[in-house]
CSV table of C-alpha atoms in Angstrom, one decimal:
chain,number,residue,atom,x,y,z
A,706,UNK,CA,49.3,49.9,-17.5
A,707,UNK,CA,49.7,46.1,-18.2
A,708,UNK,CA,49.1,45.3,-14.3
A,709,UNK,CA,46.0,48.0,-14.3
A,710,UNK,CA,44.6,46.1,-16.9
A,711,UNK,CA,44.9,42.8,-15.4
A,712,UNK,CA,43.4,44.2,-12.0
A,713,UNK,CA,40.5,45.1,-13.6
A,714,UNK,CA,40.3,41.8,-15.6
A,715,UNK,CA,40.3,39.8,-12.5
A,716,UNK,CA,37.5,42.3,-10.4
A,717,UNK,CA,35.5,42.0,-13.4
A,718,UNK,CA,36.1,37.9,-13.3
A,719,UNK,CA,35.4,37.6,-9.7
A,720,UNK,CA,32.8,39.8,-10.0
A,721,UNK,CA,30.7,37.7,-12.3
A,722,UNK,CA,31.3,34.7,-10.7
A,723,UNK,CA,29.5,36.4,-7.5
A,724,UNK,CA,26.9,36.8,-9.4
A,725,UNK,CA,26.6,33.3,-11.0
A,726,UNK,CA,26.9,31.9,-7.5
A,727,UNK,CA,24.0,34.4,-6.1
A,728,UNK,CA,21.9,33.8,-8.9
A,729,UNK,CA,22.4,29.5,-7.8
A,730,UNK,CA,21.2,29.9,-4.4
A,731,UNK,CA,17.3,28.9,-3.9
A,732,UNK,CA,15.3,31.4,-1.6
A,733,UNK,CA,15.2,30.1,1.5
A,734,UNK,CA,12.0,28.2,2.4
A,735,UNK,CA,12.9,26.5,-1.2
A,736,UNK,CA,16.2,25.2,0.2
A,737,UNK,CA,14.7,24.5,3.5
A,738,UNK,CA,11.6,22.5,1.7
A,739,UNK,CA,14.4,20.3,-0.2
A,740,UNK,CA,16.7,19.6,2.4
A,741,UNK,CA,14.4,18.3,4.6
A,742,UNK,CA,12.5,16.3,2.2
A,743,UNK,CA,15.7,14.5,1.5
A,744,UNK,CA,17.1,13.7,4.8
A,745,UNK,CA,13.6,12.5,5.4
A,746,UNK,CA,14.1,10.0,2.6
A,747,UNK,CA,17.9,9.6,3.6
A,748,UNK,CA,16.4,8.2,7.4
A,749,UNK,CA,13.5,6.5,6.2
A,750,UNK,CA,13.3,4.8,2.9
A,751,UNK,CA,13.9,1.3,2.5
A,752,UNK,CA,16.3,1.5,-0.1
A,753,UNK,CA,18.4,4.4,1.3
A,754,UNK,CA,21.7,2.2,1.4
A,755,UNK,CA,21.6,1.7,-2.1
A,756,UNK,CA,22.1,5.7,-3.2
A,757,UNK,CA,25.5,8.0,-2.7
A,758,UNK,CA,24.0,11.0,-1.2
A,759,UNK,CA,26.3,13.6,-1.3
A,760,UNK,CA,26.4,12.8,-4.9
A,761,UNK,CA,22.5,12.8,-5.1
A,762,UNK,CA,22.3,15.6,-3.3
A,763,UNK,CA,24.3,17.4,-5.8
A,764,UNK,CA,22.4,16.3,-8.7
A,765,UNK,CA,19.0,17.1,-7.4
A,766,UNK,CA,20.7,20.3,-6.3
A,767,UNK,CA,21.7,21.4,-10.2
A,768,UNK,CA,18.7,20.6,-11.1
A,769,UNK,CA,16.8,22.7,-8.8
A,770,UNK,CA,18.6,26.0,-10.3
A,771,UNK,CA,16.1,28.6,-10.9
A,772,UNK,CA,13.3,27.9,-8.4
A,773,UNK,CA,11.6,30.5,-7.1
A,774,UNK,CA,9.2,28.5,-5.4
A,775,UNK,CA,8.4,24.9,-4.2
A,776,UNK,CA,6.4,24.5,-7.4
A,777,UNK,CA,9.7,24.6,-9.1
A,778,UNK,CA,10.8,21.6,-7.4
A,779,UNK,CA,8.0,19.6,-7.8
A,780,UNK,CA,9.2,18.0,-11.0
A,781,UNK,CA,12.4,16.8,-9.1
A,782,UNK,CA,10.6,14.0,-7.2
A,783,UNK,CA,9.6,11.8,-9.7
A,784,UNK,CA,13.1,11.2,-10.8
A,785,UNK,CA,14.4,10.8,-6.6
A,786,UNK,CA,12.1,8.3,-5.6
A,787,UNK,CA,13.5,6.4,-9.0
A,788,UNK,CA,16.7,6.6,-7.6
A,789,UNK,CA,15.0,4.8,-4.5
A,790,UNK,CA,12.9,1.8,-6.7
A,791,UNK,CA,10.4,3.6,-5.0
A,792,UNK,CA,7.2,3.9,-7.2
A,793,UNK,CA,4.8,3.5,-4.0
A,794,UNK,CA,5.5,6.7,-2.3
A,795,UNK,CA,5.5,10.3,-3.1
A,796,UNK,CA,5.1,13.8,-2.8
A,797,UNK,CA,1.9,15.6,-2.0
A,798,UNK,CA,2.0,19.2,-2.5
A,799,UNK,CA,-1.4,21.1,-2.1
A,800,UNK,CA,-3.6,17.9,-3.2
A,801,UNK,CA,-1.6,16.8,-5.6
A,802,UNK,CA,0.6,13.8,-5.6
A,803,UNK,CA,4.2,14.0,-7.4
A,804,UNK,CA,5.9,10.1,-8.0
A,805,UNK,CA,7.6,8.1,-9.8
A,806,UNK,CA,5.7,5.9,-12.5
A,807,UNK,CA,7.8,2.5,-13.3
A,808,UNK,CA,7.6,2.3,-16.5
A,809,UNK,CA,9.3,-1.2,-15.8
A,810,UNK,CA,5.8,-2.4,-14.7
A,811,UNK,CA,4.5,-5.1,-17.2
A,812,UNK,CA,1.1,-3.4,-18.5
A,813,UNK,CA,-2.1,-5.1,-16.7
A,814,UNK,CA,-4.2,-6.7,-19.5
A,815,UNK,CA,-6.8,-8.0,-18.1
A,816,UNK,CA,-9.8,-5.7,-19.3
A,817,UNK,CA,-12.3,-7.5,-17.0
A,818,UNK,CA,-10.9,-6.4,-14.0
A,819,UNK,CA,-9.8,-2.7,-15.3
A,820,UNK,CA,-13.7,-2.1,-16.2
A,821,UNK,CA,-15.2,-3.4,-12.7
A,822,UNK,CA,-12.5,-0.8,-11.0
A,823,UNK,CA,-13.2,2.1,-12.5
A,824,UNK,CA,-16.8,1.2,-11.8
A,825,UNK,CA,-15.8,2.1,-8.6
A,826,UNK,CA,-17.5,-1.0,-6.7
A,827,UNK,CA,-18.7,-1.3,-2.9
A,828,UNK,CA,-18.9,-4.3,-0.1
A,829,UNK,CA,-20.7,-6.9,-1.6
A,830,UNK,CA,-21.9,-9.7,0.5
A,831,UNK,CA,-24.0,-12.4,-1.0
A,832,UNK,CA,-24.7,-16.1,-1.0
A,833,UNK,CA,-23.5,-18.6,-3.5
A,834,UNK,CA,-24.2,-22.2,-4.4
A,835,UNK,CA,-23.9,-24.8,-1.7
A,836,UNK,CA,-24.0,-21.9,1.0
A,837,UNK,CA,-20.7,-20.2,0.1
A,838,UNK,CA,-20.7,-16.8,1.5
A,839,UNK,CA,-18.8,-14.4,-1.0
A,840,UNK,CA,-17.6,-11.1,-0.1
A,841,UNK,CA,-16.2,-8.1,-2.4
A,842,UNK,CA,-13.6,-6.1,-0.5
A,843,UNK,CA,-12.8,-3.5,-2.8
A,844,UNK,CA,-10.0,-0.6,-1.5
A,845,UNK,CA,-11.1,2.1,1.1
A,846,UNK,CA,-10.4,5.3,1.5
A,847,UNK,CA,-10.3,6.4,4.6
A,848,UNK,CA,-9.3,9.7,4.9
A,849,UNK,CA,-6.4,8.7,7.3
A,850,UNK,CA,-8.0,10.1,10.5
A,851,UNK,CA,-9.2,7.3,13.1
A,852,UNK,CA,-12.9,8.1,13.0
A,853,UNK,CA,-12.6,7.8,9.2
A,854,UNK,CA,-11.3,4.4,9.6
A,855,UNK,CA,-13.9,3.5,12.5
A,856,UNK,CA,-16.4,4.5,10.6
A,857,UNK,CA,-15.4,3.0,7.3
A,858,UNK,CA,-15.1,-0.7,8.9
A,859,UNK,CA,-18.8,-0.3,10.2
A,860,UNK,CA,-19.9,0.0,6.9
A,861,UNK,CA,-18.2,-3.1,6.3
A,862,UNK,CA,-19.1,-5.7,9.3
A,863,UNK,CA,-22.4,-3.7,8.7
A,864,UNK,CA,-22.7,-5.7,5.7
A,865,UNK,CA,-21.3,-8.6,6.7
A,866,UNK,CA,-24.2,-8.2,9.8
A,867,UNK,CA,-27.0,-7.9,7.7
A,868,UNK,CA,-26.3,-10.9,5.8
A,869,UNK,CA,-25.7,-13.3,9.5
A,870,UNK,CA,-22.0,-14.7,8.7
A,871,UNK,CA,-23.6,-18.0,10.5
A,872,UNK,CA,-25.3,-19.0,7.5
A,873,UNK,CA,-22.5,-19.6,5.8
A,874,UNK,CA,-20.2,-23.0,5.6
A,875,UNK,CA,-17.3,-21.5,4.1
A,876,UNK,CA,-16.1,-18.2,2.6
A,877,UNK,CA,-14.7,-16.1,-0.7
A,878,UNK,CA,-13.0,-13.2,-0.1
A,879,UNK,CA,-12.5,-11.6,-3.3
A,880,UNK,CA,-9.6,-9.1,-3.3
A,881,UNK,CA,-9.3,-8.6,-7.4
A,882,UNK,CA,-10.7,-4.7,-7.4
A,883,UNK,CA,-8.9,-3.8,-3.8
A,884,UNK,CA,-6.1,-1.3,-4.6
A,885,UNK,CA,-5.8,-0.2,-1.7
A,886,UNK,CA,-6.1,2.0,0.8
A,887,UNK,CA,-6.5,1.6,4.8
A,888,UNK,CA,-5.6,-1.9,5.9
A,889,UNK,CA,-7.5,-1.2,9.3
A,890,UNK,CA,-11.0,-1.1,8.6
A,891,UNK,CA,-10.7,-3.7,5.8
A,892,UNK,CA,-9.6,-6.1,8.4
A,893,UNK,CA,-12.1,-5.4,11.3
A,894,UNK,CA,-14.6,-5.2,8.6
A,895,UNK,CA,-13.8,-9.1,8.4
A,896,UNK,CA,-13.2,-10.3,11.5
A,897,UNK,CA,-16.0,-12.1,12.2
A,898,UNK,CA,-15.2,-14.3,9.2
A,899,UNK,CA,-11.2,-15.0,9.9
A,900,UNK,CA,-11.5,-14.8,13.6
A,901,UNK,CA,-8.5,-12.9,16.2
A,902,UNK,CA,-5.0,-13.0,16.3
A,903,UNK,CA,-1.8,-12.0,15.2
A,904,UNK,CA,-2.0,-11.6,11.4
A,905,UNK,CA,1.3,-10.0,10.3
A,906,UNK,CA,3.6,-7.1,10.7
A,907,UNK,CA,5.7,-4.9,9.5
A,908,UNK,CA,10.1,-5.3,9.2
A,909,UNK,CA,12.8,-3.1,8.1
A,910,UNK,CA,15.4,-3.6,5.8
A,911,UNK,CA,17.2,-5.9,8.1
A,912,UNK,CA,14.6,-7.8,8.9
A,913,UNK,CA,14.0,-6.4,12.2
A,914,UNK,CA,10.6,-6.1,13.6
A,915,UNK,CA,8.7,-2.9,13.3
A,916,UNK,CA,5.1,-2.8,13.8
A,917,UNK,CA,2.4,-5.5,14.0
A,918,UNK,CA,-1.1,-5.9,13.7
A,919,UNK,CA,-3.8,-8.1,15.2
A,920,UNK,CA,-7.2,-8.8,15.6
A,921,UNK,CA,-9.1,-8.5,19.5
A,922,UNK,CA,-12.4,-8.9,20.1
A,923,UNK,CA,-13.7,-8.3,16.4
A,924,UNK,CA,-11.2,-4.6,16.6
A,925,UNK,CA,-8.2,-3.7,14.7
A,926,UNK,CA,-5.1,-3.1,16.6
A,927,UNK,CA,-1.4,-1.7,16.2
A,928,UNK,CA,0.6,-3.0,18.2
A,929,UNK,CA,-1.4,-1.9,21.4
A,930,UNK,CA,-3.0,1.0,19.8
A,931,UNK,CA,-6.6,0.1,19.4
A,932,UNK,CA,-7.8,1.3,15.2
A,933,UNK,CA,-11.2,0.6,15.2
A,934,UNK,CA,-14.0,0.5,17.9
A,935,UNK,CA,-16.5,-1.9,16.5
A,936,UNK,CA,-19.1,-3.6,18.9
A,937,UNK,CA,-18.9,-6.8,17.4
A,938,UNK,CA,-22.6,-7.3,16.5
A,939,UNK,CA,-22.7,-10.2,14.7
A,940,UNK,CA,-19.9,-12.6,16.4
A,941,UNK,CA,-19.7,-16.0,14.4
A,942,UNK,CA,-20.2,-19.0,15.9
A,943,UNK,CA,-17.2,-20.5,13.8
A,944,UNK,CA,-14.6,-18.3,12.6
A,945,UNK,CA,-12.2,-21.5,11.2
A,946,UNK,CA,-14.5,-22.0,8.4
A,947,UNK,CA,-12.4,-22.7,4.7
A,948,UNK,CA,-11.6,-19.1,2.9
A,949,UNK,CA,-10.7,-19.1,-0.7
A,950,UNK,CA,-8.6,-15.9,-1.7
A,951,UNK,CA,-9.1,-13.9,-4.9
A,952,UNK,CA,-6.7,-12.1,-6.8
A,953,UNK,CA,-5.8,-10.1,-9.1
A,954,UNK,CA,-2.9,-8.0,-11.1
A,955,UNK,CA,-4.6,-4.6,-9.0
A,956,UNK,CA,-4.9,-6.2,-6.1
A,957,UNK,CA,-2.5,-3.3,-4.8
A,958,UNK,CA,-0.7,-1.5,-1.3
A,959,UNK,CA,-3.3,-2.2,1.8
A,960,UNK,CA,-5.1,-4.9,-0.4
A,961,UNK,CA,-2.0,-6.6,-0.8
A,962,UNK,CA,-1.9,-6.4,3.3
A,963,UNK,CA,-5.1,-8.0,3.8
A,964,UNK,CA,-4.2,-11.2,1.3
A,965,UNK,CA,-0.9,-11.3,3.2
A,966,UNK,CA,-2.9,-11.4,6.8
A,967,UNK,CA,-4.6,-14.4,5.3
A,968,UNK,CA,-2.0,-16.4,4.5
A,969,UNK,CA,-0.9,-19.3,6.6
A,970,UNK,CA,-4.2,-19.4,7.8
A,971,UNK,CA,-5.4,-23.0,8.2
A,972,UNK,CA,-7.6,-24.2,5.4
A,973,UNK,CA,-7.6,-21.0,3.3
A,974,UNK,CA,-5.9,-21.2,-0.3
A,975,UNK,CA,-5.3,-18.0,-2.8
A,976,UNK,CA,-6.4,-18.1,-6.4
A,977,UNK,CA,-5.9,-16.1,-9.5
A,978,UNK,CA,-3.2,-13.7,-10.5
A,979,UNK,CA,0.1,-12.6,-8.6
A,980,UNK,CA,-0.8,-8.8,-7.0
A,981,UNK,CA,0.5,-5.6,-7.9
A,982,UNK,CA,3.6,-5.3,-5.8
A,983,UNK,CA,3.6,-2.6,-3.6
A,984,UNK,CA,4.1,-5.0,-1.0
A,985,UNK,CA,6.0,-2.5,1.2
A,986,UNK,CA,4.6,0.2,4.3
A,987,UNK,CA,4.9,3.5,3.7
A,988,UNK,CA,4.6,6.6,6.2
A,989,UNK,CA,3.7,9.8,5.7
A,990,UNK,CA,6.2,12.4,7.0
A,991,UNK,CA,5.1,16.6,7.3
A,992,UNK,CA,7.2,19.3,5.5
A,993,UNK,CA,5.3,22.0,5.5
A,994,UNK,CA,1.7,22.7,5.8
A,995,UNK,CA,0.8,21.9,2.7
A,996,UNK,CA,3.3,19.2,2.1
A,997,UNK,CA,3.6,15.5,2.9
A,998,UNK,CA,6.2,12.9,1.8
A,999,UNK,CA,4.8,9.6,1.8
A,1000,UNK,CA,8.1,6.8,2.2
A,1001,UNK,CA,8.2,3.5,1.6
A,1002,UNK,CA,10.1,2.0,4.6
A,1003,UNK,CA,9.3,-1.2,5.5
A,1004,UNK,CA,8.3,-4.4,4.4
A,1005,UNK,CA,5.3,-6.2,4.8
A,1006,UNK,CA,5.5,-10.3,6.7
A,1007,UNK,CA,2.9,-12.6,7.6
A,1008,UNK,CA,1.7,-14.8,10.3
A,1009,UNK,CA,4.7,-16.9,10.1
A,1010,UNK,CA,6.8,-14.1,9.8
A,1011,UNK,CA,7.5,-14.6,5.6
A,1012,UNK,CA,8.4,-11.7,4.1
A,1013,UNK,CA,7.0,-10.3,1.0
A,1014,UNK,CA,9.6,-8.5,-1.3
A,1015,UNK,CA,7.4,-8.2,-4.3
A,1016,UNK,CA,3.8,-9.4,-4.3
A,1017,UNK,CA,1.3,-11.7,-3.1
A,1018,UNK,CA,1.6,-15.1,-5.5
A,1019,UNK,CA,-1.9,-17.1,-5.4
A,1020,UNK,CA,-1.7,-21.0,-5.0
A,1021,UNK,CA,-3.6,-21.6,-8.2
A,1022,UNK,CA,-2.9,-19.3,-11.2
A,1023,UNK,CA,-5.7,-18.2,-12.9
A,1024,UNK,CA,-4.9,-15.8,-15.8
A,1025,UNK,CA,-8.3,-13.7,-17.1
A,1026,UNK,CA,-12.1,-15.3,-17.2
A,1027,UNK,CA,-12.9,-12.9,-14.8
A,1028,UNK,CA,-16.8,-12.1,-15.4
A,1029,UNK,CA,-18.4,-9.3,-12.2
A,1030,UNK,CA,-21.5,-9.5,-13.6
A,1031,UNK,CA,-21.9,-13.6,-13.8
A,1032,UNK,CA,-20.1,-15.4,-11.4
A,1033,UNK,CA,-21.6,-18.7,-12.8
A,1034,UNK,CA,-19.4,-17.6,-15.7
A,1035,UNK,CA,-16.3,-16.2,-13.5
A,1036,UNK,CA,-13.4,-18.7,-13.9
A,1037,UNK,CA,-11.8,-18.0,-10.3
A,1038,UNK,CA,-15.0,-18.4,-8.5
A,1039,UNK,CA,-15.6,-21.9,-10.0
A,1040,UNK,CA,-12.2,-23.2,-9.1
A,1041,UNK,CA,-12.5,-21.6,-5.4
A,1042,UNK,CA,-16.5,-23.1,-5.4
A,1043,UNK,CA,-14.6,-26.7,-6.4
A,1044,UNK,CA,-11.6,-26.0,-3.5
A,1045,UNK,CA,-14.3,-25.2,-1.1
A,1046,UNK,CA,-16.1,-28.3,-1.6
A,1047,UNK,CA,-13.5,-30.8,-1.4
A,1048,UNK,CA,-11.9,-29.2,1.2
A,1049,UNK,CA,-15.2,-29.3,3.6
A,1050,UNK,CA,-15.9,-33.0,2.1
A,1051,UNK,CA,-12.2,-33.9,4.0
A,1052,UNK,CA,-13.1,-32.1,7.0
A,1053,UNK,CA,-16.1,-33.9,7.4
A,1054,UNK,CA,-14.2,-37.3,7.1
A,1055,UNK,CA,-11.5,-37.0,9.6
């Protein structure tokens, strides 16, 4: 009787634990949808060295438990791209992005440059005193597909045409409301003010070369995958010309990109406030049709191949007196303005 009731004791145990081990197993397309977001991660992101796997895998695992859907993983990613220092990528599940907000991150204070971004400004191309020619680059969205990007750095050298980049002696770029966006039309936008070349590229963790970008005949290029298709309307005569470099604390991801393909340019100098610091590349990867993961894999190097591991620092730090409306009254304009003018009173002498 003793042995009966131990037989049924340990059917009744094993029983359960079935069950408990049933009711842990994700449906399908669930399980599918995680594992391969994480071995995408695993292969691509820059900081994959740095994590135990199996033992991440196991904790993103337990906390899965319960999903029915891929909406009940979604509140998982956040805390894996924080195992990755990863707060420039993410997850975008039907429109809606899923990431990882450092809360590390020093708050950004200066309320000048908060209120003209959420303005949501344009190019701007104008004139200033002693025939500087100033230009806002703000971010751009484009979309992502190729004609998006063609057509976005039209509207740019657009502006730039309309205004005859010949007029002007020397330049501003102003960077300090660019957060980003796509790095290909911002640069062809500009071209006929910094000229062709090799601007920068891309490296891995290592070091190792990945991509690079350059500017041919007024067009963006990737490696030798031509971006943009521009005609080149408005060539300047000069494209060496002095270029003083704004920026600011949101100066951010592609913007970050087009400060970086600026420096070690001769006779260009960067002023204002280090940048964001999302200073690597990311790359979007498919998971389903409604599901991207966007990866931060690479690192981000100039002209002279310097890498940048955390932002963009300006020559001349200038905290605050920013003023959109006034640039008469706009601290970092003046002390470029003064740059620019002793810098073409040298060139004139030698």
């Amino acid at each position: 009787m003793k042995k009966l009731g131990l037989l049924v004791l340990l059917f009744i145990t094993a029983h359960v634990a079935r069950c408990q081990t049933a009711a842990a197993l994700l449906p399908d397309s669930v399980q599918a949808f995680l594992d391969k977001s994480l071995t995408l991660l695993e292969t691509y992101s820059l900081e994959r060295s740095t994590v135990n796997w199996p033992q991440l895998r196991q904790t993103v695992q337990q906390k899965a438990q319960g999903a029915q859907s891929v909406r009940g993983l979604l509140p998982i990613y956040p805390f894996v791209f924080e195992q990755l220092k990863d707060d420039h990528g993410w997850l975008t599940y039907k429109g809606k992005t899923y990431k990882w907000r450092n809360t590390a991150r020093p708050a950004y204070s200066n309320t000048a440059v908060k209120a003209a971004l959420a303005k949501k400004p344009g190019v701007l191309v104008k004139m200033l005193p002693g025939n500087v020619g100033y230009v806002q680059l703000p971010g751009i969205n484009a979309g992502g597909s190729l004609q998006a990007m063609r057509d976005a750095a039209k509207v740019v050298q657009d502006s730039l045409c309309r205004f005859n980049p010949n007029k002007a002696t020397a330049w501003i770029i102003d960077l300090r409301l660019n957060d980003g966006g796509a790095m290909a039309p911002m640069l062809a936008g500009i071209a006929p003010i910094i000229g062709d070349g090799y601007l920068g590229g891309f490296v891995d963790k290592d070091g190792k070369p990945d991509q690079q970008w350059y500017l041919k005949q007024g067009n963006f290029y990737m490696d030798t995958l031509q971006v943009t298709t521009l005609q080149n309307r408005c060539p300047a005569k000069r494209t060496d010309k002095p270029v003083a470099v704004l920026l600011s604390g949101l100066t951010a991801s592609s913007g970050e990109i087009v400060a970086i393909s600026l420096k070690g340019r001769p006779n260009t100098r960067f002023f204002g406030e280090p940048t964001y610091g999302a200073t690597t590349a990311n790359e979007s990867y498919k998971i389903s049709s409604t599901a991207y993961l966007t990866v931060a894999g690479t690192q981000e190097t100039d002209r002279n191949k310097v890498v940048y591991r955390t932002n963009v620092a300006p020559d001349v730090l200038i905290s605050g007196g920013d003023n959109f409306a006034d640039f008469s009254q706009d601290v970092k304009v003046a002390a470029a303005l003064k740059w620019l003018r002793t810098t073409r009173k040298a060139s004139r002498t030698h």
